[in-house]
Coordinates of C-alpha atoms and ligand atoms in Angstrom, one line a residue:
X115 CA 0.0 0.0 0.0
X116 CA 2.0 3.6 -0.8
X117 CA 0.3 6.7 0.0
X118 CA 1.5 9.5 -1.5
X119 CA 0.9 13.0 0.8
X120 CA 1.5 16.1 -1.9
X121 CA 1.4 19.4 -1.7
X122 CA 2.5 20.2 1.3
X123 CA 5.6 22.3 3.7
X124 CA 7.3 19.4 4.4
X125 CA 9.5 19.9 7.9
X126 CA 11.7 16.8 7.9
X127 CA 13.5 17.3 10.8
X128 CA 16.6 15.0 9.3
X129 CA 20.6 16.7 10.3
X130 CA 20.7 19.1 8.0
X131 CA 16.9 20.7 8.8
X132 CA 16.0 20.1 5.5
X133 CA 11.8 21.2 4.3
X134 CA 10.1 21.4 1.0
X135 CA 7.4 24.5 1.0
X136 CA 6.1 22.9 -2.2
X137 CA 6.9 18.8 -0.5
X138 CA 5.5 15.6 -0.9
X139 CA 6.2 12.4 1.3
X140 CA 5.8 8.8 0.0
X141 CA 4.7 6.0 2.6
X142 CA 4.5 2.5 1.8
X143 CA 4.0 -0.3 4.5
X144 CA 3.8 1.9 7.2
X145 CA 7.6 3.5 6.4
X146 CA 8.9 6.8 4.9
X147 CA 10.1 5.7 1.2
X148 CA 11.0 9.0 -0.1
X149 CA 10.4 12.9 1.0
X150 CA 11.0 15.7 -2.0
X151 CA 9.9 18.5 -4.1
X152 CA 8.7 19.1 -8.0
X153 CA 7.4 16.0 -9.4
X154 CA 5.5 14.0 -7.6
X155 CA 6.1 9.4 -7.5
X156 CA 3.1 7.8 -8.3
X157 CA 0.8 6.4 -5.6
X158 CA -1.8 4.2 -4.8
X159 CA -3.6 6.9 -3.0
X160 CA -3.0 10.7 -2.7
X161 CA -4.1 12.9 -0.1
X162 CA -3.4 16.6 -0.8
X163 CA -2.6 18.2 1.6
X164 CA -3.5 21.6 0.6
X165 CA -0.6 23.7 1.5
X166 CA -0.8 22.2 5.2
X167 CA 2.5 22.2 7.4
X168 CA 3.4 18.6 7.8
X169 CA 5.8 18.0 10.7
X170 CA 6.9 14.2 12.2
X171 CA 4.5 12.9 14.7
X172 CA 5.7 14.7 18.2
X173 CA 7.3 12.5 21.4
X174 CA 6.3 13.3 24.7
X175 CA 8.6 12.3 26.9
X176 CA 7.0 12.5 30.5
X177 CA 3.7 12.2 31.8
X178 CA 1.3 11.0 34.7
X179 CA -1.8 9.8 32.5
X180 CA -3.6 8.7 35.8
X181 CA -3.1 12.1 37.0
X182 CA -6.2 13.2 34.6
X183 CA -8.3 11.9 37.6
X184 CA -6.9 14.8 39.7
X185 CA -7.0 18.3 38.1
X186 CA -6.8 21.7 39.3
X187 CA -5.9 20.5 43.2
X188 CA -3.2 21.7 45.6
X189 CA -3.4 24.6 43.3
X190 CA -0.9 27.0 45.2
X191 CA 1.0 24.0 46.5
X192 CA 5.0 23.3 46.0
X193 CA 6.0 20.3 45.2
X194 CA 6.6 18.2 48.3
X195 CA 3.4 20.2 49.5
X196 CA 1.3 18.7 45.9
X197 CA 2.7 15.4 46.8
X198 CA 1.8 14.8 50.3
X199 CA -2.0 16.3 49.5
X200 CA -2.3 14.1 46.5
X201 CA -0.7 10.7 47.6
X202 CA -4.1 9.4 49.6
X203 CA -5.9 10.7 46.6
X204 CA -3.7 8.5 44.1
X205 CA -4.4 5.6 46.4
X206 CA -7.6 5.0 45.1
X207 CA -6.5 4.4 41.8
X208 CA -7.5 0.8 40.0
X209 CA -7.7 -0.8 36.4
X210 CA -10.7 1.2 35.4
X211 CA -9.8 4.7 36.5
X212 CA -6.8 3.9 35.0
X213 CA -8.1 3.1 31.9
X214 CA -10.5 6.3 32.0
X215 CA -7.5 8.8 32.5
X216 CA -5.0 7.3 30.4
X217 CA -7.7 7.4 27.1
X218 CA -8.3 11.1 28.4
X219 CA -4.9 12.2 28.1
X220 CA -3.6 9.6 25.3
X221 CA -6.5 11.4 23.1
X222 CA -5.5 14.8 23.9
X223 CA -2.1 14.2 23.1
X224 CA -2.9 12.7 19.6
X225 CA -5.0 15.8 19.0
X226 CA -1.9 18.0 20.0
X227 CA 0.2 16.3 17.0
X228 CA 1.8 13.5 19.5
X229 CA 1.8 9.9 17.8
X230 CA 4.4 8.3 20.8
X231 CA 3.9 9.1 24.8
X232 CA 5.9 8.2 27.7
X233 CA 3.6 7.2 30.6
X234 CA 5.6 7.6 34.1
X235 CA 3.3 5.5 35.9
X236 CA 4.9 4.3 39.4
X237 CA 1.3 4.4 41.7
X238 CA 0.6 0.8 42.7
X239 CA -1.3 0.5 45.3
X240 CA -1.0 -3.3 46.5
X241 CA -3.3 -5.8 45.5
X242 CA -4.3 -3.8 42.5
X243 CA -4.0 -5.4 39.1
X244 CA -3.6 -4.6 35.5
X245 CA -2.6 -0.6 35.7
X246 CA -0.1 -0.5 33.1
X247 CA -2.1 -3.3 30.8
X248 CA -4.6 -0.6 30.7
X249 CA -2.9 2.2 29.2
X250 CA -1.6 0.1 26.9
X251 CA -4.5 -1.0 26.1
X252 CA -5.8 2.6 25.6
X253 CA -2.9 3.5 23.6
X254 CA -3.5 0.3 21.2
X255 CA -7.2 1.6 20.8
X256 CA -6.1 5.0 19.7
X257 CA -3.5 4.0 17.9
X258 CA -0.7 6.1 19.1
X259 CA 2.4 4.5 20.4
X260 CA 3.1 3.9 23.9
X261 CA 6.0 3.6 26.3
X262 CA 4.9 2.4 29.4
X263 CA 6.9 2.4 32.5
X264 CA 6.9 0.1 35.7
X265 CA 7.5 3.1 38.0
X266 CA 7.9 2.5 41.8
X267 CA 8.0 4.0 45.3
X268 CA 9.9 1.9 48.3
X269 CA 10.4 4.8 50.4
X270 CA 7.4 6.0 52.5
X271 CA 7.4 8.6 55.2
X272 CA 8.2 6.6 58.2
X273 CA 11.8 5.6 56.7
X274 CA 12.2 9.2 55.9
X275 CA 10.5 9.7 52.2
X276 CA 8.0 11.7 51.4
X277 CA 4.8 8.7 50.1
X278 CA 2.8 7.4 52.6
X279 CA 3.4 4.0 53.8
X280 CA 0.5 2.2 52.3
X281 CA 1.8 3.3 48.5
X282 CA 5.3 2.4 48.8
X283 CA 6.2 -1.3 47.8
X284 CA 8.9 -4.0 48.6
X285 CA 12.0 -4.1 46.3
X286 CA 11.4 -7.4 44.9
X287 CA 8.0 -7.0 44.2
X288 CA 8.9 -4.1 41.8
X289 CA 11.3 -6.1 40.2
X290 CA 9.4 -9.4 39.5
X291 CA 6.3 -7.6 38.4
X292 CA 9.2 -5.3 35.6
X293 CA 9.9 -9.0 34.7
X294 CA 6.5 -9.6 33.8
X295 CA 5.8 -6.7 32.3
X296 CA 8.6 -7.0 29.7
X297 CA 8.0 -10.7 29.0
X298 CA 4.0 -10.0 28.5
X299 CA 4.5 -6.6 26.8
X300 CA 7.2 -5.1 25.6
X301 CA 8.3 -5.1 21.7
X302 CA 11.7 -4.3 20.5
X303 CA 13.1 -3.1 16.9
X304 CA 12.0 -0.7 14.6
X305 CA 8.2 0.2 14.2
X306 CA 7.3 -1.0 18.2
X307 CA 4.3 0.4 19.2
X308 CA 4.3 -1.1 22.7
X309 CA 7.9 -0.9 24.5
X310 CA 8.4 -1.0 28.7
X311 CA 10.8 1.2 30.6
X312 CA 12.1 1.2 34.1
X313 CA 11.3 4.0 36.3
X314 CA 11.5 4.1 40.2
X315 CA 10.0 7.8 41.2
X316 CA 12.5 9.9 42.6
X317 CA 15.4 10.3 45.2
X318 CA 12.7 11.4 48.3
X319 CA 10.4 8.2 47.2
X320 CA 13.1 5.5 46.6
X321 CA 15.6 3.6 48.1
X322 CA 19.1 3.8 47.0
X323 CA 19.2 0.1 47.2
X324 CA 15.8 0.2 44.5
X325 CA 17.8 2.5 42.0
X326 CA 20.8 0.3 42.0
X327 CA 18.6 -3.0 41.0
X328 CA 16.1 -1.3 38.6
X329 CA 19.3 -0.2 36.8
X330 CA 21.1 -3.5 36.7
X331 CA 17.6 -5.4 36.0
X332 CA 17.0 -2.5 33.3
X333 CA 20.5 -3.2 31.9
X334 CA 20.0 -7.2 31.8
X335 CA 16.6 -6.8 29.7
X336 CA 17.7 -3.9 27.8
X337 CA 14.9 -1.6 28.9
X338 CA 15.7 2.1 29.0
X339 CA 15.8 3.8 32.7
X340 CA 13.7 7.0 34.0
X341 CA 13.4 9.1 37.4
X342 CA 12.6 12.3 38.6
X343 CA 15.6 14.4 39.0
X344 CA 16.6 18.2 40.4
X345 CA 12.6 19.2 40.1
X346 CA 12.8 21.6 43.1
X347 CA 15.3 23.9 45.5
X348 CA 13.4 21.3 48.3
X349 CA 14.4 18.6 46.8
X350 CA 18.2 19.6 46.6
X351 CA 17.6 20.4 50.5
X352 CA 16.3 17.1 51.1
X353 CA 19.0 14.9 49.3
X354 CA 22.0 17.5 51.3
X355 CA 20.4 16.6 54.7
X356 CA 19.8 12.3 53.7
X357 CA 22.3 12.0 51.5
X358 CA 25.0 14.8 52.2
X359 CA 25.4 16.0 47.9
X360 CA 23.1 16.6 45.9
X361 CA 20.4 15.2 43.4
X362 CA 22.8 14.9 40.3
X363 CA 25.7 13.9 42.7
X364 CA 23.6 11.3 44.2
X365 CA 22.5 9.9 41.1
X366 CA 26.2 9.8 39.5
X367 CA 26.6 7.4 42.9
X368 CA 24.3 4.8 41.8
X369 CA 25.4 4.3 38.6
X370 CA 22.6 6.7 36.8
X371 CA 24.7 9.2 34.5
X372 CA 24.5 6.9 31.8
X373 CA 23.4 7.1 28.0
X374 CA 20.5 4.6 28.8
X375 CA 19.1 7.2 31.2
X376 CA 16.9 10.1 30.7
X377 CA 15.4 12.3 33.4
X378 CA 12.3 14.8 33.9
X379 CA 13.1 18.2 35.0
X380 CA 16.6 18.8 35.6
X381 CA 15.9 22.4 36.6
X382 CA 18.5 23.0 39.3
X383 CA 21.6 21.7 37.8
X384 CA 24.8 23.9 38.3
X385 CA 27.5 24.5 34.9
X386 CA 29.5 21.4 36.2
X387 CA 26.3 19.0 36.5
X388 CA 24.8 20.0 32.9
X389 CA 28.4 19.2 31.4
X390 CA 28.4 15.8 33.5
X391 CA 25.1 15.2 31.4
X392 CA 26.4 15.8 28.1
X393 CA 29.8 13.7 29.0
X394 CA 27.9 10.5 30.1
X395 CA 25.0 11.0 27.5
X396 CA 21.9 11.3 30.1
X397 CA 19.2 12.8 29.1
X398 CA 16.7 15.4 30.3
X399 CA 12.8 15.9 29.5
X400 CA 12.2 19.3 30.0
X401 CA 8.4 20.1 31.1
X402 CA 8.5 24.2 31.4
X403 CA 4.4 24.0 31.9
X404 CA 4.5 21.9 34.8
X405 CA 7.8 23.5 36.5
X406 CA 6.3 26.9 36.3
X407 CA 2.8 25.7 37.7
X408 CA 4.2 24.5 40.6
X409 CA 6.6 27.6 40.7
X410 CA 9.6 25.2 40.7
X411 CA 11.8 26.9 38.4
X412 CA 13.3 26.6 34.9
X413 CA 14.9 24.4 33.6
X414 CA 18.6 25.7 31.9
X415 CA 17.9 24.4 28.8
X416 CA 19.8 26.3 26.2
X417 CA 23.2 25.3 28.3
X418 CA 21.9 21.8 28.0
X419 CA 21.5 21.7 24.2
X420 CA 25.2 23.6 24.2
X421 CA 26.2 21.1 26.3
X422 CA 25.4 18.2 24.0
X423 CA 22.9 16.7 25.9
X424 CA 20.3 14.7 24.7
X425 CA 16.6 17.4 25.3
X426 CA 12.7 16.4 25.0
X427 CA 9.7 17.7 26.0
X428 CA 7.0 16.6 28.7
X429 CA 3.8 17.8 29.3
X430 CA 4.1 15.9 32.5
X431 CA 1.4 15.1 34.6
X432 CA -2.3 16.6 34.7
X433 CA -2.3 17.3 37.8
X434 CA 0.5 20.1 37.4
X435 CA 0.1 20.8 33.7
X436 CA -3.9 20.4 33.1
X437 CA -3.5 20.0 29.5
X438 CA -1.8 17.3 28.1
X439 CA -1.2 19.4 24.8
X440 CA 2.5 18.5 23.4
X441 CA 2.2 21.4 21.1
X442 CA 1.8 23.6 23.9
X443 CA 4.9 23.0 25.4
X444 CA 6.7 23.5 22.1
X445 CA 5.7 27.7 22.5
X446 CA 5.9 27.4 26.4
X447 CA 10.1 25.8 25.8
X448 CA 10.8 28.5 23.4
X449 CA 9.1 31.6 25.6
X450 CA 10.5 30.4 29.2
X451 CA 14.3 30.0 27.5
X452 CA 13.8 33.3 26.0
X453 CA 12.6 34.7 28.8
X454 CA 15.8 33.6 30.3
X455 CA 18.2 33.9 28.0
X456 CA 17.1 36.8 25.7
X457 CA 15.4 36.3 21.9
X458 CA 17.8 34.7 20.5
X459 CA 18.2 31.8 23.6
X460 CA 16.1 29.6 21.2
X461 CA 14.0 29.6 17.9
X462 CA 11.3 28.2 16.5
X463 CA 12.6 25.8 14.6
X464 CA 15.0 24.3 17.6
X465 CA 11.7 24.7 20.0
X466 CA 9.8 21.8 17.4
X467 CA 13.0 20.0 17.0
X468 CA 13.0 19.2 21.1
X469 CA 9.1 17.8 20.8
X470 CA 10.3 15.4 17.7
X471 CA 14.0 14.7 17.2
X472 CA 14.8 15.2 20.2
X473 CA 12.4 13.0 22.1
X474 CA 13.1 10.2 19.9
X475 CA 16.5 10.3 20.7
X476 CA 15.6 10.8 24.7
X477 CA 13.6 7.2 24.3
X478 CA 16.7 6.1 22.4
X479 CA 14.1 5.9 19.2
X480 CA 16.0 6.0 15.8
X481 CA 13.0 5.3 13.9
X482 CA 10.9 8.2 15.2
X483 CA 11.3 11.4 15.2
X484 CA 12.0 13.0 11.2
X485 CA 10.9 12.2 7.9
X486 CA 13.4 10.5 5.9
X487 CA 13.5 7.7 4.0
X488 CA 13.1 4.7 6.5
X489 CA 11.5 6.1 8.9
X490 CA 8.3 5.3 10.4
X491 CA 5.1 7.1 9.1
X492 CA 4.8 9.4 12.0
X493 CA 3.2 12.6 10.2
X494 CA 1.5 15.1 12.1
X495 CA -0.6 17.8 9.6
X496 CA -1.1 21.0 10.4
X497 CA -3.8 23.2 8.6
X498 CA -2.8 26.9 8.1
X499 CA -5.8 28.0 6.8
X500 CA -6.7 29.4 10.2
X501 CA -7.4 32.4 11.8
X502 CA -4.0 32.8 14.0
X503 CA -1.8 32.2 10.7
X504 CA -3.1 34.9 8.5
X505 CA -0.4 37.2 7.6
X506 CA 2.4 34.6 8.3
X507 CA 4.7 34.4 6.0
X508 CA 6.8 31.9 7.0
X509 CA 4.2 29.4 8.6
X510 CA 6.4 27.0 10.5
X511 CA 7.9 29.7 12.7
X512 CA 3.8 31.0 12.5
X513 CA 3.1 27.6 13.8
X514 CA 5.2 27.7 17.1
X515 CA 4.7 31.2 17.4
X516 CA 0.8 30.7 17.6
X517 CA 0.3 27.7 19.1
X518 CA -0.7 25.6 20.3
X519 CA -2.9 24.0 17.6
X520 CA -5.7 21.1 17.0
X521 CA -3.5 18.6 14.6
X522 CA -5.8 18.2 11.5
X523 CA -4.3 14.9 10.6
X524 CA -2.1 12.8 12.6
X525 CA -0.1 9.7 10.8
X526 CA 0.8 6.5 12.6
X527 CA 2.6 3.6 10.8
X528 CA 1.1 4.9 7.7
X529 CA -2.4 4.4 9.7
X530 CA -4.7 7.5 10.4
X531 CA -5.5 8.0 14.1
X532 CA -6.7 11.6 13.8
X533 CA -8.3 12.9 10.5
X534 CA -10.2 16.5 9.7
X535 CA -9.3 16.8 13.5
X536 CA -11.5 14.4 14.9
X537 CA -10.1 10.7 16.6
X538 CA -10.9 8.0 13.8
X539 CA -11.0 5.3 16.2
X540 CA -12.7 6.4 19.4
X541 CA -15.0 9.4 19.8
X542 CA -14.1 12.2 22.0
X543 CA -17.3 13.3 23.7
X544 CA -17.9 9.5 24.9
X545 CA -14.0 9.7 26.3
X546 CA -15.0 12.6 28.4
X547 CA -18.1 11.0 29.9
X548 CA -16.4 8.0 30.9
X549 CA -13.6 9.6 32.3
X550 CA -15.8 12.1 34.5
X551 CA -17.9 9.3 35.8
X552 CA -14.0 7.7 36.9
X553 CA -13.0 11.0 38.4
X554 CA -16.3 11.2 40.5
X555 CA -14.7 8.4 42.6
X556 CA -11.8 10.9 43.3
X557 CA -13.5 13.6 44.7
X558 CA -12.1 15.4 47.1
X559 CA -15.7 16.7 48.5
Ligands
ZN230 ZN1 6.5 13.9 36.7

């Protein structure tokens, strides 16, 4: 089956930040075949795309989907505050809820241009089954691609972490149930639309003992690793007074500086720490919506891209950025490093190049993330026939600049998951009422 997608501004996002204004891409089986200019192959099918903007599918690289369930609480909370108001809430979570929030958020994010999403996931309260097996199972429905994690918390309050007891887990229960996880779900190779990654929470909700085994269990299945990292000026406080350095320090300790590693946040890092992160190849999922709604900070990103290190974007969790709009945090990257670093701290261009290339390379994804020849089909569409473009001239910059945006079309593995900006598979109003009747049964009243 080749599709042929013609006139169109093609961004490709390959090295060399090649696009074709006047662009066509060729898809067969699912793959990129060809992208280019002028005359157009034949296809099976064609789909003009009227002049549209066609970018590759975005990658989110961090995200709570359960956290749907809880929107709009703690609202003038830090952090460590957040946490410790929200844990009992979380508790409540089961295979149903679960399911609820994560096709709530999975379906915003394909409307926001995202065709792959990182789910931190690391809630299981015991003797509740199937959690992860749902959002997959979401994902699969919609037909975006999913990275689930086993996430984990072994450090509760009365040994000095922040979670209360009752949420926090033994070690080798974490670890047997990653086991299972891998063997029942995840898929390796090009094209996987289901893959698994190991993710204990963060340095105030996990044992050093946990982060040493989920990296050498991570490192035996060859599963990428994941954590919270340097989210808040508490959080350096806390890890001085346990664990006498701090965050990054702590985490160079335990073997966790390490090209198979990427964590969220990362907004207090000094100089030295940011070029640790570019010599050892860890990388860093920058989530500027969530880290100024909970007034944490930003993140130093520009010195991070100078630095070499590997940069994606997160919407993070819903419960600290209430839209799970990928798009969004493509503007929201490029306004907070400008507003710290001056206009020319970043561009459009390098803003979308974070929420595509970049996050593929963050999830260690070299067939995601550009349009070029052997790629996956990952397209997302963007109309610019819209009010908010008149007048722009170039429309890709127009595009960041204005955003965010409904995708009009979003691509997966050649398949269509999101067409005239509507979900193909599922329908969005009956999303909604299912997931409000789930979030009834986490009501704070
Ligand atoms: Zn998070």
């Amino acid at each position: 089956m080749r599709t042929l997608y013609g006139n169109g501004w093609i961004v490709t996002m390959d090295d060399a930040g090649t696009e074709q204004a006047h662009g066509w891409v060729l898809v067969e089986d699912g793959v990129v075949r060809d992208v280019g200019a002028g005359e157009e192959p034949a296809g099976e099918n064609r789909v003009d795309l009227a002049g549209a903007v066609v970018t590759p599918g975005l990658v989110n690289t961090h995200h709570h989907l359960y956290q749907t369930l809880t929107r709009a609480r703690a609202q003038d909370a830090d952090l460590f505050t957040w946490l410790r108001e929200l844990y009992p809430t979380w508790a409540g979570i089961d295979a149903e809820a679960e399911y609820a929030a994560a096709r709530t958020g999975l379906a915003e994010l394909a409307l926001s241009g995202c065709t792959t999403v990182f789910d931190h996931h690391y809630v299981f309260p015991r003797g509740r089954e199937g959690l992860v097996e749902a959002e997959v199972q979401a994902a699969r429905e919609l037909g975006v691609r999913i990275v689930a994690s086993r996430g984990s918390m072994d450090l509760g309050v009365s040994d000095g972490g922040l979670p209360p007891d009752e949420l926090v887990e033994d070690i080798d229960a974490v670890l047997s149930d990653t086991e299972r996880l891998h063997a029942a779900l995840h898929e390796s190779g090009p094209g996987a639309r289901v893959q698994l990654a190991v993710a204990p929470c963060s340095p105030f909700s996990v044992t050093g003992r946990l982060m040493e085994e989920s990296a050498a269990l991570a490192r035996r299945l060859d599963l990428p690793l994941h954590t919270h990292l340097a989210e808040t000026v508490e959080e350096e406080t806390y890890c001085r007074e346990l664990y006498g350095c701090t965050p990054v320090e702590y985490l160079e300790r335990l073997g966790w500086l390490a090209p198979d590693v990427w964590c969220a946040h990362c907004v207090h890092l000094a100089p030295a720490e940011i070029a640790r992160f570019g010599e050892t190849g860890t990388g860093v999922a920058h989530c500027p919506t969530s880290n100024l709604r909970l007034g944490a900070g930003v993140a130093s990103v520009r010195e991070l891209v100078d630095a070499g290190v590997r940069v994606g974007l997160g919407v993070d969790g819903s419960a600290s950025n209430e839209r799970s709009d990928l798009f969004a945090e493509v503007k929201q990257a490029l306004l907070v490093a400008r507003g710290r670093g001056g206009p020319r701290a970043m561009d459009a261009r390098e803003a979308l190049r974070l929420a595509t290339r970049g996050g593929a390379d963050v999830l260690g994804r070299d067939d995601i993330g550009s349009l070029e020849a052997g790629k996956q089909a990952d397209l997302a569409v963007w109309s610019v026939d819209g009010l908010e473009l008149g007048g722009a001239e170039d429309l890709v910059a127009g595009l960041v600049f204005s955003g965010p945006h409904r995708v009009d079309r979003l691509v997966v593995g050649g398949e269509d998951v999101v067409r005239g900006g509507a979900l193909v598979r599922a329908d969005e109003a009956e999303i909604a009422r299912g997931h409000r009747v789930q979030a009834r049964r986490f009501s704070s009243a």
